[in-house]
Structures are given as structure tokens and as C-alpha cells.
Amino acid sequence: MRILATDIGFGYTKATDGRMSQIFKSIVGEANPGQFAEAVLPSQVATPRHFVIDGADVFVGELAESQSRGRSFTLDPAQFIQNYARTLGLAAIAPYAEHGDPIRLVTGLPVSFYRKHKDALTTQLQNRHAITIVQANGEREERTLYIEKVRVIPQPFGSLFNLMLNEAGKAVQQRFVTEKIGVIDIGFRTADFAVADKTRYSERGSLSTDSGMSVAFNAIAGALHEKSGTQIELYRLYEAVTRGTIKIRGQRFDVTTLVQQAFQQLAARIAVEVNRLWADDWDIDCIVLTGGGSATLEPFLKPLLQGDVLAMPVDQDARLNNVTGYLKYGHHIWSA
């Protein structure tokens, strides 16, 4: 029995088995095997990104972005669960799963989508799945992924479990067990707010809003469209936001000011939402900032929050906080 975890996000999909982890963009595209084999260096394809799932040849992640003629990406929750989650989830855990061996899988959903979509996501994943892993040289490996059990939890609790538990799933940080903790999880599609009072989930203090990083990316894309006349797909802005520049049809644009303004406005929006939501939770002991957007927004957001803010360690990739916590929780419930 293998315990695995995957965080199937709107922006990035993550997976880990405790020894290795991977992150790729949540993009699915039509496979173009001939071009792939000729164009990509072996060093670039250590982790498979080409699969056959349900008879369809697909690329995922950056390979789909760069090589697929038809590629898909969505921020709509229902479409994402129905059309993308299974493919992305299977692609994410495939490198860590042996043929036919039972897998117990932990994953998560944003707070406001949890009740509505957790059963559908469980049904999508909890089954036997026949897939083919295609290497860059064309070699194919038929594999059955047998996911015997799936546990779906509210997404922000992944980061809380990551802080609370060790790799064996045992509680080691007592403050997160005995205190009242607020979690702000900034993803690409949503910002999730959750309160755990001595590990008990607070319905009143938990909510998802549409204030994910895509709000800032949409603002940047809109400004670039006005300047260049070109509509930039949101997933193609990740590198530009990091670099501070983007080249469009031969012309280089400095996006530093656009990025700063967009991040400031998004941080202000999130602060208003969370301060209002937690107005009656004045006894929160500390606030945890997590999620892929947290490291980026922390300098703008932290001064606006009411309470003791605990940022995640800077030497860790914040995008992996939830999925690492999912895995620890899996060991907590299944490795007794």
C-alpha cells in the first residue's frame, strides 16, 4: 500500500510521495509525439509529461504549453473537476505509483467548493486507471494505477497539517494542536480562509473567495492588451511576472510597475475580506500565510492584516505546503 498526495490546483498541479515532489502547470493539450521527440533535450524530460489516458494522447504542463496545437486551461470549478482533474491527478502521481499496487491518496479542494465537489472528485480518482506513460524516446509503459481510497480535505488544512505533523503523521508542533489558528491560502483561482480552533474546523471562519492570483494576472494581461493589442493567456504570464519583462511580437515591455500595482490591489482586497470574515474571531492566536501566492503577496498583505502573522519558511516552495501536508495527514490516518 502506497500513500501519495496530489494538489490539483487551477494554476499548478503538485504531487509528492515524501521523497520526491513535482510541480507543473495545470494545462492539458493534444499530444504531438513527433515534434516532442525531435525538439526536447533528454535532460528536460526526466519526469514524464506525455500520457495516454482513456485512449487519448495528451501532454500536460509546460510540455502542453509549448508543444500542443490544442491546449486547455480553465478557472471554472465544475469544468475543472469534470474535464481536467482526473487527467492532471493521474499524471501527477504516475511517477510514484507501481503497476497495480494499492494507492491511498489525499487531495484537497478550496473551502467553498469542498462540499459541492468532493464526492465528484473522489469518484473521478478512486478506481483502477489504465494509463500509458510515454517517454521522450517514444518508449511506452503500460501501467494500472489502483487508487483504492481517496480522502479529500479542505485545501488550507494541508498547510496546517504540514506545520502540525512530522513525516510519520505524528503531531510535533503542539501550538497548532492547542491554539486557534487562522489560515490564509492564496492560490491561483481562489483565496481560502480557514480557522482551526484546537484542530476543530470552524465553519463560521472559513470561506473561499475569487481573490486568487488570477485577479492580479488578469489586471496585468488587460494592461498589456491595451499596450500591445495582444491578449496574453494567463498561464503565459508566470515567467514574465517573475522576470519583470515580457517580449510581445518583438517588443519588450517592462511589467514591474504593473505587477506591483496589481499585487498591492489584490493584497488590499484579500485583507478587507479576511478582516471582515474574522471580525468576531479576535482570539485567533496566529495567522498562517500559505499557498503559491503567499510568498509573492506577503510584503503587501502582512501590514494590512489584524493579528500575529506567521509566514511559511522562505527556504520552502510555498506551492508545496498543502500537498506536503496532505501526505503527512495520509500517514496520520493510514499508517497507525
mmCIF file of N, CA, C and O in Angstrom, residues 1 3 104-107 149-153 161 165 168-170 326-336:
data_model
loop_
_atom_site.group_PDB
_atom_site.id
_atom_site.type_symbol
_atom_site.label_atom_id
_atom_site.label_comp_id
_atom_site.label_asym_id
_atom_site.label_seq_id
_atom_site.Cartn_x
_atom_site.Cartn_y
_atom_site.Cartn_z
ATOM 1 N N MET A 1 0.846 -1.189 0.000
ATOM 2 C CA MET A 1 0.000 0.000 0.000
ATOM 3 C C MET A 1 0.887 1.247 0.000
ATOM 4 O O MET A 1 1.808 1.351 0.798
ATOM 5 N N ILE A 3 1.033 5.496 0.090
ATOM 6 C CA ILE A 3 0.334 6.732 0.403
ATOM 7 C C ILE A 3 0.940 7.849 -0.434
ATOM 8 O O ILE A 3 2.153 8.088 -0.382
ATOM 9 N N ARG A 104 -3.322 4.869 -1.591
ATOM 10 C CA ARG A 104 -4.228 5.689 -0.801
ATOM 11 C C ARG A 104 -3.813 7.137 -1.019
ATOM 12 O O ARG A 104 -2.656 7.493 -0.772
ATOM 13 N N LEU A 105 -4.768 7.928 -1.460
ATOM 14 C CA LEU A 105 -4.464 9.255 -1.979
ATOM 15 C C LEU A 105 -5.184 10.323 -1.175
ATOM 16 O O LEU A 105 -6.379 10.210 -0.905
ATOM 17 N N VAL A 106 -4.449 11.381 -0.817
ATOM 18 C CA VAL A 106 -5.034 12.540 -0.168
ATOM 19 C C VAL A 106 -4.924 13.721 -1.116
ATOM 20 O O VAL A 106 -3.870 13.957 -1.720
ATOM 21 N N THR A 107 -6.010 14.448 -1.256
ATOM 22 C CA THR A 107 -6.016 15.662 -2.060
ATOM 23 C C THR A 107 -6.953 16.663 -1.390
ATOM 24 O O THR A 107 -7.482 16.402 -0.311
ATOM 25 N N LYS A 149 -8.342 4.130 -2.089
ATOM 26 C CA LYS A 149 -9.012 5.063 -1.189
ATOM 27 C C LYS A 149 -8.567 6.484 -1.501
ATOM 28 O O LYS A 149 -7.401 6.728 -1.815
ATOM 29 N N VAL A 150 -9.523 7.408 -1.409
ATOM 30 C CA VAL A 150 -9.248 8.827 -1.603
ATOM 31 C C VAL A 150 -9.814 9.585 -0.413
ATOM 32 O O VAL A 150 -10.949 9.351 -0.004
ATOM 33 N N ARG A 151 -9.024 10.485 0.129
ATOM 34 C CA ARG A 151 -9.504 11.385 1.172
ATOM 35 C C ARG A 151 -9.343 12.815 0.655
ATOM 36 O O ARG A 151 -8.234 13.236 0.321
ATOM 37 N N VAL A 152 -10.459 13.528 0.565
ATOM 38 C CA VAL A 152 -10.459 14.926 0.122
ATOM 39 C C VAL A 152 -10.681 15.796 1.355
ATOM 40 O O VAL A 152 -11.634 15.568 2.109
ATOM 41 N N ILE A 153 -9.824 16.795 1.562
ATOM 42 C CA ILE A 153 -9.944 17.660 2.725
ATOM 43 C C ILE A 153 -9.992 19.122 2.269
ATOM 44 O O ILE A 153 -9.588 19.434 1.144
ATOM 45 N N PHE A 161 -1.672 20.961 8.524
ATOM 46 C CA PHE A 161 -1.115 19.646 8.822
ATOM 47 C C PHE A 161 0.391 19.617 8.563
ATOM 48 O O PHE A 161 1.135 18.917 9.252
ATOM 49 N N LEU A 165 2.276 18.257 11.810
ATOM 50 C CA LEU A 165 2.687 16.856 11.808
ATOM 51 C C LEU A 165 4.097 16.665 11.263
ATOM 52 O O LEU A 165 4.579 17.472 10.451
ATOM 53 N N ALA A 168 5.959 11.147 9.650
ATOM 54 C CA ALA A 168 5.256 9.922 10.036
ATOM 55 C C ALA A 168 3.798 10.173 10.397
ATOM 56 O O ALA A 168 3.072 9.243 10.727
ATOM 57 N N GLY A 169 3.380 11.438 10.337
ATOM 58 C CA GLY A 169 1.996 11.773 10.649
ATOM 59 C C GLY A 169 1.729 11.999 12.127
ATOM 60 O O GLY A 169 0.570 12.054 12.542
ATOM 61 N N LYS A 170 2.780 12.168 12.915
ATOM 62 C CA LYS A 170 2.624 12.391 14.349
ATOM 63 C C LYS A 170 2.670 13.888 14.650
ATOM 64 O O LYS A 170 3.457 14.631 14.057
ATOM 65 N N TYR A 326 -0.915 17.257 2.982
ATOM 66 C CA TYR A 326 -1.825 16.165 2.617
ATOM 67 C C TYR A 326 -1.151 14.812 2.877
ATOM 68 O O TYR A 326 -1.774 13.879 3.401
ATOM 69 N N LEU A 327 0.107 14.704 2.454
ATOM 70 C CA LEU A 327 0.815 13.435 2.622
ATOM 71 C C LEU A 327 0.988 13.094 4.103
ATOM 72 O O LEU A 327 0.781 11.948 4.521
ATOM 73 N N LYS A 328 1.367 14.088 4.903
ATOM 74 C CA LYS A 328 1.515 13.853 6.348
ATOM 75 C C LYS A 328 0.188 13.408 6.958
ATOM 76 O O LYS A 328 0.156 12.524 7.819
ATOM 77 N N TYR A 329 -0.901 14.024 6.517
ATOM 78 C CA TYR A 329 -2.220 13.632 7.015
ATOM 79 C C TYR A 329 -2.547 12.199 6.595
ATOM 80 O O TYR A 329 -3.129 11.427 7.370
ATOM 81 N N GLY A 330 -2.168 11.840 5.376
ATOM 82 C CA GLY A 330 -2.376 10.459 4.928
ATOM 83 C C GLY A 330 -1.668 9.459 5.828
ATOM 84 O O GLY A 330 -2.241 8.417 6.184
ATOM 85 N N HIS A 331 -0.436 9.769 6.217
ATOM 86 C CA HIS A 331 0.280 8.880 7.135
ATOM 87 C C HIS A 331 -0.372 8.886 8.516
ATOM 88 O O HIS A 331 -0.381 7.856 9.217
ATOM 89 N N HIS A 332 -0.938 10.032 8.905
ATOM 90 C CA HIS A 332 -1.613 10.132 10.203
ATOM 91 C C HIS A 332 -2.809 9.180 10.293
ATOM 92 O O HIS A 332 -3.029 8.531 11.314
ATOM 93 N N ILE A 333 -3.574 9.102 9.208
ATOM 94 C CA ILE A 333 -4.814 8.305 9.262
ATOM 95 C C ILE A 333 -4.630 6.865 8.794
ATOM 96 O O ILE A 333 -5.442 6.004 9.146
ATOM 97 N N TRP A 334 -3.573 6.586 8.030
ATOM 98 C CA TRP A 334 -3.434 5.251 7.441
ATOM 99 C C TRP A 334 -2.199 4.467 7.875
ATOM 100 O O TRP A 334 -2.068 3.290 7.551
ATOM 101 N N SER A 335 -1.292 5.122 8.579
ATOM 102 C CA SER A 335 -0.048 4.416 8.955
ATOM 103 C C SER A 335 0.013 4.077 10.436
ATOM 104 O O SER A 335 1.095 3.912 10.995
ATOM 105 N N ALA A 336 -1.138 4.018 11.063
ATOM 106 C CA ALA A 336 -1.164 3.710 12.503
ATOM 107 C C ALA A 336 -0.611 2.317 12.760
ATOM 108 O O ALA A 336 -0.837 1.390 11.987
#
